GROMACS .gro file of C-alpha atoms in nm:
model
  348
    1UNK     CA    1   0.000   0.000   0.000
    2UNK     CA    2   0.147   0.346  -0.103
    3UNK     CA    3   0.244   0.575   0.164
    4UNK     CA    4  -0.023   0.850   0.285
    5UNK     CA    5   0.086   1.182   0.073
    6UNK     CA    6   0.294   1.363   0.296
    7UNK     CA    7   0.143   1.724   0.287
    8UNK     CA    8  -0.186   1.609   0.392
    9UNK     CA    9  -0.033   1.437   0.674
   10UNK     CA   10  -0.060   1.074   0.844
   11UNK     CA   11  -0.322   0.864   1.058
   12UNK     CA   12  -0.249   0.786   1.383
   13UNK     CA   13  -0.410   0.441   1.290
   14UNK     CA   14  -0.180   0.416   0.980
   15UNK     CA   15   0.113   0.515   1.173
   16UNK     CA   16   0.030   0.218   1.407
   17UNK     CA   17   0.021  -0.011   1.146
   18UNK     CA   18   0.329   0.086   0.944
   19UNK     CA   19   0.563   0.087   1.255
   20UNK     CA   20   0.391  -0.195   1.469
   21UNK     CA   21   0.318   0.030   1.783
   22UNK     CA   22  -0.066   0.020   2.009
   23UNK     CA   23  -0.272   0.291   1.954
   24UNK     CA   24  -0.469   0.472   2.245
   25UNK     CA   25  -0.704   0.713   2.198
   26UNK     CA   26  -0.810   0.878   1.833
   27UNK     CA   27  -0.720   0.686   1.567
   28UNK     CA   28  -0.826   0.951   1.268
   29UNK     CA   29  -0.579   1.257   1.436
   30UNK     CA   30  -0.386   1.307   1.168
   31UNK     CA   31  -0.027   1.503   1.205
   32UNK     CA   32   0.208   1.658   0.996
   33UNK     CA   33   0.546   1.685   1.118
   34UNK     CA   34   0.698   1.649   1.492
   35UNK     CA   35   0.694   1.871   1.787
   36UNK     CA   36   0.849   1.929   2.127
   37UNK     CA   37   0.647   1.804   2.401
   38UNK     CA   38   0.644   2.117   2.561
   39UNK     CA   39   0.420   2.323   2.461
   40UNK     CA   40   0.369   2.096   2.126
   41UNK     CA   41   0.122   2.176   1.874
   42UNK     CA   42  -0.160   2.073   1.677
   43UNK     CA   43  -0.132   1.787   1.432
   44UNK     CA   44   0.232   1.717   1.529
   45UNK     CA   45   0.378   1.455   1.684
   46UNK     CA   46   0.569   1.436   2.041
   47UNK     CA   47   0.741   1.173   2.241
   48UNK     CA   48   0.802   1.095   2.562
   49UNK     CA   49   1.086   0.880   2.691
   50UNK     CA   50   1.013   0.790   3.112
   51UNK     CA   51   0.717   0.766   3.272
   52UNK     CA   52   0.846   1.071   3.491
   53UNK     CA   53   0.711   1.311   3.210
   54UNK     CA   54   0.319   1.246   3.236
   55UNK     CA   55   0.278   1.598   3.352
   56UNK     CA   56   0.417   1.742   3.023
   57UNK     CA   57   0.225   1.478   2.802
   58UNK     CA   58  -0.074   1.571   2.985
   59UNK     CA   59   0.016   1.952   2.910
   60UNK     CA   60   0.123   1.873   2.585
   61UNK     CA   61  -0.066   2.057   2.308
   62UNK     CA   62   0.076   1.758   2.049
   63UNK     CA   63  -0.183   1.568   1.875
   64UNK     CA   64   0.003   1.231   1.897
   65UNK     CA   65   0.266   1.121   2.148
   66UNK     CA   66   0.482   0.809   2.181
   67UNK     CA   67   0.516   0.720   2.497
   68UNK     CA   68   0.609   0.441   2.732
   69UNK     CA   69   0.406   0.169   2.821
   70UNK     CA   70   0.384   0.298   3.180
   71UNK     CA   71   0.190   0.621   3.073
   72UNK     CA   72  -0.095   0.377   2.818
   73UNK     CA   73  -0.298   0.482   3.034
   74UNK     CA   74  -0.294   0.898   2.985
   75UNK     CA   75  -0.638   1.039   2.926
   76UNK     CA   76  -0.510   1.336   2.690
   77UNK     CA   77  -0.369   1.323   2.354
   78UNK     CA   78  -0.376   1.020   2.081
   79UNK     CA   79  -0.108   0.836   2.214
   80UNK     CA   80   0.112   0.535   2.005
   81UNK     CA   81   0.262   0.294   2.307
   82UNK     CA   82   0.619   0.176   2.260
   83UNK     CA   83   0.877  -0.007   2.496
   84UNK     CA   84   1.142   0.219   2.316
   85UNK     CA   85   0.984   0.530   2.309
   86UNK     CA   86   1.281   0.755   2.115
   87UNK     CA   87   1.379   0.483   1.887
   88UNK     CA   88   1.007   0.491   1.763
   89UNK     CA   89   0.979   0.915   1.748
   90UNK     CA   90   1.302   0.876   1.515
   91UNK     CA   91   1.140   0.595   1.322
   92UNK     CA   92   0.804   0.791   1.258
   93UNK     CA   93   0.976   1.091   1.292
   94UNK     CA   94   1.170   0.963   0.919
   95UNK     CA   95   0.860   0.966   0.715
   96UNK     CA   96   0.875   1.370   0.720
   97UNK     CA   97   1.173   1.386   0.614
   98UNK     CA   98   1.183   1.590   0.297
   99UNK     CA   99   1.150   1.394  -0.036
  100UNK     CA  100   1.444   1.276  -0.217
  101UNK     CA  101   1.508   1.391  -0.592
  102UNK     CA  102   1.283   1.232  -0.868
  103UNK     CA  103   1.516   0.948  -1.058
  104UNK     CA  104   1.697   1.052  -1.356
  105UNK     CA  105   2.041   1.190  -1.456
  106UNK     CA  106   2.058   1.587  -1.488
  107UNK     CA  107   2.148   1.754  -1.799
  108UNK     CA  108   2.459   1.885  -1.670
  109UNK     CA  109   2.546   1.584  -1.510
  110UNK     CA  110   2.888   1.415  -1.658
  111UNK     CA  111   2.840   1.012  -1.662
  112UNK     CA  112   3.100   0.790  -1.831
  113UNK     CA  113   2.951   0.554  -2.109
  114UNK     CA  114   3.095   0.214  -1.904
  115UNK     CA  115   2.903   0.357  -1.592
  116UNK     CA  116   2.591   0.154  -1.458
  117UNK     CA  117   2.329   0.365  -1.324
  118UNK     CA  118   1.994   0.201  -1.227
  119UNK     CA  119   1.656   0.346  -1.415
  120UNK     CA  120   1.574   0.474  -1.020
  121UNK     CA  121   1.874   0.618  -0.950
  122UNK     CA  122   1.953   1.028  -0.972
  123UNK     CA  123   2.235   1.223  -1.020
  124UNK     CA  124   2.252   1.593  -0.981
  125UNK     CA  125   2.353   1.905  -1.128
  126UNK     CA  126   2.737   1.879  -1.274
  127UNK     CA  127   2.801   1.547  -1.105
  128UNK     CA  128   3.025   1.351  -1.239
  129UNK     CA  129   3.014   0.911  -1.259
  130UNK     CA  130   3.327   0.775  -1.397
  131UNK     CA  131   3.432   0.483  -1.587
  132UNK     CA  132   3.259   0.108  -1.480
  133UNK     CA  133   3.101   0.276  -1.166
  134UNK     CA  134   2.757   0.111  -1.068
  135UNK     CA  135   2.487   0.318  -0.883
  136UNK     CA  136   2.204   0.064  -0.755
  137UNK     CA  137   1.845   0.097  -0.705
  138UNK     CA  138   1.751   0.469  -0.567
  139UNK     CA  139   2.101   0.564  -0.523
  140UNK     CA  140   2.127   0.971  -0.480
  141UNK     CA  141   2.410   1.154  -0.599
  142UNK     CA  142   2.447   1.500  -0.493
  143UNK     CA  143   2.523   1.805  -0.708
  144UNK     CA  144   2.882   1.867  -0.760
  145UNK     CA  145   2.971   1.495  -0.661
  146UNK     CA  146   3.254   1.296  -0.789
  147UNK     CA  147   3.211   0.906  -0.813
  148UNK     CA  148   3.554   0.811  -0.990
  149UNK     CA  149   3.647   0.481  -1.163
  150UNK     CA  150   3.514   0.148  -1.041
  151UNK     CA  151   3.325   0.298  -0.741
  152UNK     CA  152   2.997   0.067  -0.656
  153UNK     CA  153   2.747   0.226  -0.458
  154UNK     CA  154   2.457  -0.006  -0.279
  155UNK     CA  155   2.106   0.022  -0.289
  156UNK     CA  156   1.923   0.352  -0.155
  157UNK     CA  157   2.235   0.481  -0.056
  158UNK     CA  158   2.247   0.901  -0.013
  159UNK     CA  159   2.558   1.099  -0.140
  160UNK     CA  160   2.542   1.474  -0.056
  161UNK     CA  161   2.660   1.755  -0.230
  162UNK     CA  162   3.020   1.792  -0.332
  163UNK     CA  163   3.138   1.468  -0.225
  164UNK     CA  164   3.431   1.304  -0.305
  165UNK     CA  165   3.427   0.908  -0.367
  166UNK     CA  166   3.740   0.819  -0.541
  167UNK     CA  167   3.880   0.518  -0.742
  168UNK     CA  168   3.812   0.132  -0.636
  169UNK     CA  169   3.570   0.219  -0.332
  170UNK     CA  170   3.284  -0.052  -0.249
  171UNK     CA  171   3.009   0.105  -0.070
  172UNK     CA  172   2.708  -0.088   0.049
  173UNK     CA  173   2.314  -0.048   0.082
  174UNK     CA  174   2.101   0.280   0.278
  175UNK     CA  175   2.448   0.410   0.336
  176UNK     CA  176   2.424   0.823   0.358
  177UNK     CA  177   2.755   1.066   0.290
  178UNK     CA  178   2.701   1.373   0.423
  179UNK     CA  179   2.833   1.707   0.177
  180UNK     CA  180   3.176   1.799   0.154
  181UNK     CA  181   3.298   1.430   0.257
  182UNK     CA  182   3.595   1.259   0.098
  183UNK     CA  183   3.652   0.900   0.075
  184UNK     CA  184   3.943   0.703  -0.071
  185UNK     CA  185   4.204   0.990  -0.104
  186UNK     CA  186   4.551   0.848  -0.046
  187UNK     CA  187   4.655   0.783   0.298
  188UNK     CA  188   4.931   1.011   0.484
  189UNK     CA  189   5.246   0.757   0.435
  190UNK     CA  190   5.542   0.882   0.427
  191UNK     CA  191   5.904   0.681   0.439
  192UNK     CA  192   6.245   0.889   0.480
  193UNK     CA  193   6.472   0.862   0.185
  194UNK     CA  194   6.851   1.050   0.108
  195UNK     CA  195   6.655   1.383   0.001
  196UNK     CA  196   6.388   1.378   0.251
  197UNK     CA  197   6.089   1.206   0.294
  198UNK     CA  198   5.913   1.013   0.041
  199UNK     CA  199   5.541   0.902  -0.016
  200UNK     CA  200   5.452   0.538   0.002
  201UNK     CA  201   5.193   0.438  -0.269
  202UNK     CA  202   4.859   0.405  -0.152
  203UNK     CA  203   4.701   0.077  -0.344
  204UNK     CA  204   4.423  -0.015  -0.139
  205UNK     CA  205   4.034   0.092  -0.141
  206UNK     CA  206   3.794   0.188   0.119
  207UNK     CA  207   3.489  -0.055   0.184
  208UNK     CA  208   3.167   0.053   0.325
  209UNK     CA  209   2.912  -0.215   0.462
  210UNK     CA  210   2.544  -0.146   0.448
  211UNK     CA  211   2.363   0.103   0.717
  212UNK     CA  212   2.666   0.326   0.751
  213UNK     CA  213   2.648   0.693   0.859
  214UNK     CA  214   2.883   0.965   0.766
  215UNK     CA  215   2.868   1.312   0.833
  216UNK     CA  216   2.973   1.618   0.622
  217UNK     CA  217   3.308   1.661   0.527
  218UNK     CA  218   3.440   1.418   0.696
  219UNK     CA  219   3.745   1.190   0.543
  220UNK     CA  220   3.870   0.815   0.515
  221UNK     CA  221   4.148   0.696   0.363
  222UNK     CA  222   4.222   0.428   0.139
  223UNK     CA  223   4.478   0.153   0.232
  224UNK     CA  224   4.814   0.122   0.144
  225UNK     CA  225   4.764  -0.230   0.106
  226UNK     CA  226   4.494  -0.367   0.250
  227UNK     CA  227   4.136  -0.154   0.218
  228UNK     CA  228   4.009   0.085   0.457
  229UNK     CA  229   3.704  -0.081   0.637
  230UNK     CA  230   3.383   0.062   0.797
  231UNK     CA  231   3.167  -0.237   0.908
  232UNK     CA  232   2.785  -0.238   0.883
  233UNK     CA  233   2.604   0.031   1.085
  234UNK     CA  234   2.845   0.241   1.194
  235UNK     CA  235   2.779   0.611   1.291
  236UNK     CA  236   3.068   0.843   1.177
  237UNK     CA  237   2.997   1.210   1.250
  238UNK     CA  238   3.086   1.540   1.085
  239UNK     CA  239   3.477   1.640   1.008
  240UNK     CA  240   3.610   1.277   1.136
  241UNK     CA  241   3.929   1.174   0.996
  242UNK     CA  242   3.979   0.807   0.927
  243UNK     CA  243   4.327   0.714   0.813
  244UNK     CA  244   4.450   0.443   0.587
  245UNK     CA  245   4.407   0.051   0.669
  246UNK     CA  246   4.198   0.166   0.968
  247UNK     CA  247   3.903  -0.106   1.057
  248UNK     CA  248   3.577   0.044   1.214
  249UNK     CA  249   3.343  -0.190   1.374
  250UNK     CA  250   2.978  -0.314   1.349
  251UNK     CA  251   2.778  -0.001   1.504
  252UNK     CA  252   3.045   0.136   1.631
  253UNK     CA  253   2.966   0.560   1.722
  254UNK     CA  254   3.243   0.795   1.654
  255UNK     CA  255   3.136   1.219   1.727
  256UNK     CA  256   3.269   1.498   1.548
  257UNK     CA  257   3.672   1.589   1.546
  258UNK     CA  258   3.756   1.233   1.635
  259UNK     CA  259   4.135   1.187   1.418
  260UNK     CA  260   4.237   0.809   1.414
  261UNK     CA  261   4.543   0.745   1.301
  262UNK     CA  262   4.691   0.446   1.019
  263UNK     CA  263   4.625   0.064   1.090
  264UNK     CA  264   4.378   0.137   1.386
  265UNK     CA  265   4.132  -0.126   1.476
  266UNK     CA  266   3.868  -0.002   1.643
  267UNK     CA  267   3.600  -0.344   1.803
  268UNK     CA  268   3.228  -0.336   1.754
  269UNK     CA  269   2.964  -0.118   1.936
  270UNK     CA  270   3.212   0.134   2.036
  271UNK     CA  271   3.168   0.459   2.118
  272UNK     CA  272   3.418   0.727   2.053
  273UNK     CA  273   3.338   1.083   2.236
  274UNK     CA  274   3.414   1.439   2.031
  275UNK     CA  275   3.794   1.548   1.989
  276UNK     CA  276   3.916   1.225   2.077
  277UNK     CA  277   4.291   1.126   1.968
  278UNK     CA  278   4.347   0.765   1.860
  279UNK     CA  279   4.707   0.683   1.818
  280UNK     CA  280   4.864   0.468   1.479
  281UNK     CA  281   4.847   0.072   1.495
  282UNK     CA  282   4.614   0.040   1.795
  283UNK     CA  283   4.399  -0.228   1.836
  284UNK     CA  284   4.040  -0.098   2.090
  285UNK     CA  285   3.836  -0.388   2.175
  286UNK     CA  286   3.467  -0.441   2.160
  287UNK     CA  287   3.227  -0.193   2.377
  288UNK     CA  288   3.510   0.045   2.487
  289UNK     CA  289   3.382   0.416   2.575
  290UNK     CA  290   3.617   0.679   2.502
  291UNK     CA  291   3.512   1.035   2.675
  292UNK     CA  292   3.562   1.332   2.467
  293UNK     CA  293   3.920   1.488   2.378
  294UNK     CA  294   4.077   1.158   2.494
  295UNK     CA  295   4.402   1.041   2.348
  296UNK     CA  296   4.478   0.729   2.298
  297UNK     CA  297   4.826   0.588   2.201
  298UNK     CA  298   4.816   0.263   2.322
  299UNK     CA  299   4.553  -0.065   2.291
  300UNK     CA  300   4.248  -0.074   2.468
  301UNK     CA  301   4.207  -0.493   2.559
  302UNK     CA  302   3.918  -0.481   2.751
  303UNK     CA  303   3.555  -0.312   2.775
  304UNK     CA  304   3.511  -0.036   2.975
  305UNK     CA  305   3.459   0.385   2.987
  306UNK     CA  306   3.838   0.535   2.926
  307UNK     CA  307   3.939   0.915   2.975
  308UNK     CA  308   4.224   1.132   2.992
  309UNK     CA  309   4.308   1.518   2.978
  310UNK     CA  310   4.130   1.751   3.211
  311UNK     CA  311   3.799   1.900   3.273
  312UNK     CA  312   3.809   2.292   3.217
  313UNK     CA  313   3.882   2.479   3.561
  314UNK     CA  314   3.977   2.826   3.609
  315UNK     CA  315   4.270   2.943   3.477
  316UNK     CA  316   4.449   3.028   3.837
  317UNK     CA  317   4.372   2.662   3.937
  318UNK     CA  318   4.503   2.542   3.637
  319UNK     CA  319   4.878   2.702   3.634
  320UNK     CA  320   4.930   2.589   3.996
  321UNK     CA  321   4.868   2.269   3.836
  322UNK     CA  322   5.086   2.284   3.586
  323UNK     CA  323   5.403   2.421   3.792
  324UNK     CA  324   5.325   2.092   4.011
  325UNK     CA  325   5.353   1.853   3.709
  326UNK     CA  326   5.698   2.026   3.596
  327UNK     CA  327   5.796   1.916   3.971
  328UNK     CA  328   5.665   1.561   3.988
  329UNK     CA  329   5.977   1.377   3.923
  330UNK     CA  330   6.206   1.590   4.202
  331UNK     CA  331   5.871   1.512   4.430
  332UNK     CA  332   5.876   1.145   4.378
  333UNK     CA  333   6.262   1.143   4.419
  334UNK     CA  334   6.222   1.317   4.753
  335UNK     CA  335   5.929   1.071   4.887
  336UNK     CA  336   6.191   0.743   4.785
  337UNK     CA  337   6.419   0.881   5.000
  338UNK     CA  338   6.203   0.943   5.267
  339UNK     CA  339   6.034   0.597   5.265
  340UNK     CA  340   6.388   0.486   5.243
  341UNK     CA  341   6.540   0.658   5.527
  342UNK     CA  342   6.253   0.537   5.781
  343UNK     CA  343   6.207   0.188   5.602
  344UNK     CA  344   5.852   0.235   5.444
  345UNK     CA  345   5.807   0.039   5.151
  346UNK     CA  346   5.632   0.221   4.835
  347UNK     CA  347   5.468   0.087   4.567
  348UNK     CA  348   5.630  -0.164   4.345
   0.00000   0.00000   0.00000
């Protein structure tokens, strides 16, 4: 059955239906976009997450909310019941999303005659689709996009504008590429030589499972040898940079700023706080936690929340600090030979 069209909004009932939630109250409301809770408007559509919150949905002037199971029983607003109340509001929440171009291949769009481009597919104003590259089923291609040479792109997978994707990248299905992004640009490899440093060739690609997010103007290398690998459902936010042979894991979350140097190996269901620092050849195992502006030089082994640097203070605080860290060595000296002199043992 064909969606409901957008600008005259969508049933509560139908809503139901399509996303497999209970429905309490008026079935016929109808909304047209989402709202805060607070105050919330007619015909959109609020959520709340805990039970602690019936006040607000009860104040709410939303037409439909998704709450918790715990507040079913709200005499108020149409309500849809979930057991995860924000994972539904981003489900529903999806089907406003603006529309997506119409299929087809503007006019001053540039596409190589070995190219494969599905009959759904569309590519925008002065993109350009090099030689053998195949764009699947309802693949979008931004304006001002470059797909190079024997790049695949999967299913309903979203490039943005001015995107980058270069030679002998593999990228999989409902993956989206947010603008400015670059992928498969040679790694940073460099090996000294008798008149200075030399690069090393950079032969590898850059594969992208399915379900993969990556924000705007963010970067990943390809491999020197081996391909650069983001696994399926990973979350990569804006200006990330993702060096060469570096392996991302299955829905792993990495925020904004995050640099990770060559040959990292980063374990599944990670997640990897803003500014973080991720040092070359490291190996972070499965479910690690790494707090914002972190660096990491060495391997994570085993699951946990990591941090280092400090919280902000004021500046006053922060100098005395500092003179006592240019101090720490003379300080430790001077507490060995104390211990020493009246026989207390330190630690090993």
């Amino acid at each position: 059955m064909a969606d409901p069209i957008a600008s005259r909004g969508y049933r509560a009932d139908d809503l139901a239906r399509r996303f497999e939630l209970e429905r309490v109250g008026d079935g016929d409301v109808v909304v047209d976009g989402v709202c805060a809770l607070e105050p919330g408007r007619k015909h959109g559509l609020g959520f709340a997450e805990t039970a602690r919150q019936r006040d607000r949905v009860l104040a709410s002037r939303a037409s439909l909310v998704i709450v918790p199971r715990e507040l079913a029983d709200i005499d108020g607003p149409a309500l849809l019941v979930s057991e995860t109340p924000r994972l539904s509001f981003a489900r529903v929440a999806a089907v406003f999303e603006r529309p997506g171009p119409a299929p087809g291949i503007a006019e001053s769009a540039i596409v190589a005659p070995t190219a494969r481009v599905a009959a759904s597919a569309s590519v925008g104003a002065n993109a350009v689709v090099g030689e053998r590259a195949f764009l699947g089923e309802g693949v979008v291609i931004g304006a001002g996009s470059v797909i190079d040479d024997d790049v695949d792109i999967g299913t309903d997978t979203v490039i943005g504008t001015c995107v980058a994707i270069r030679a002998h990248t593999t990228i999989g299905a409902r993956v989206r590429i947010g603008s400015g992004a670059v992928l498969g640009e040679r790694g940073f490899g460099l090996v000294p030589g008798p008149a200075g440093l030399e690069p090393v060739p950079q032969l590898g690609g850059v594969r992208i499972a399915d379900d993969v997010e990556i924000g705007a103007n963010s970067t990943i290398d390809r491999g020197a040898i081996d391909d650069t690998v983001v696994r399926t459902g990973a979350k990569i936010d804006n200006q990330v940079h993702i060096a060469h042979n570096c392996v991302i894991g299955e829905h792993t979350v990495i925020a904004g700023c995050t640099g990770i140097a060559g040959s990292t190996q980063i374990g599944a269901r990670c997640m990897i706080g803003g500014g973080v620092g991720i040092g070359d050849h490291v190996t972070i195992a499965d479910g690690v936690i790494i707090t914002a502006a972190s660096q990491v030089p060495k391997d994570i082994a085993v699951e946990g929340v990591y941090s280092s640097t400090f919280r902000a203070m004021p500046a006053r605080s922060w100098r005395k600090r500092l003179a006592l860290f240019r101090v720490l060595d003379r300080i430790e000296a001077r507490l060995k030979r104390v211990e020493t002199k009246n026989g207390i043992a330190g630690d090993p």
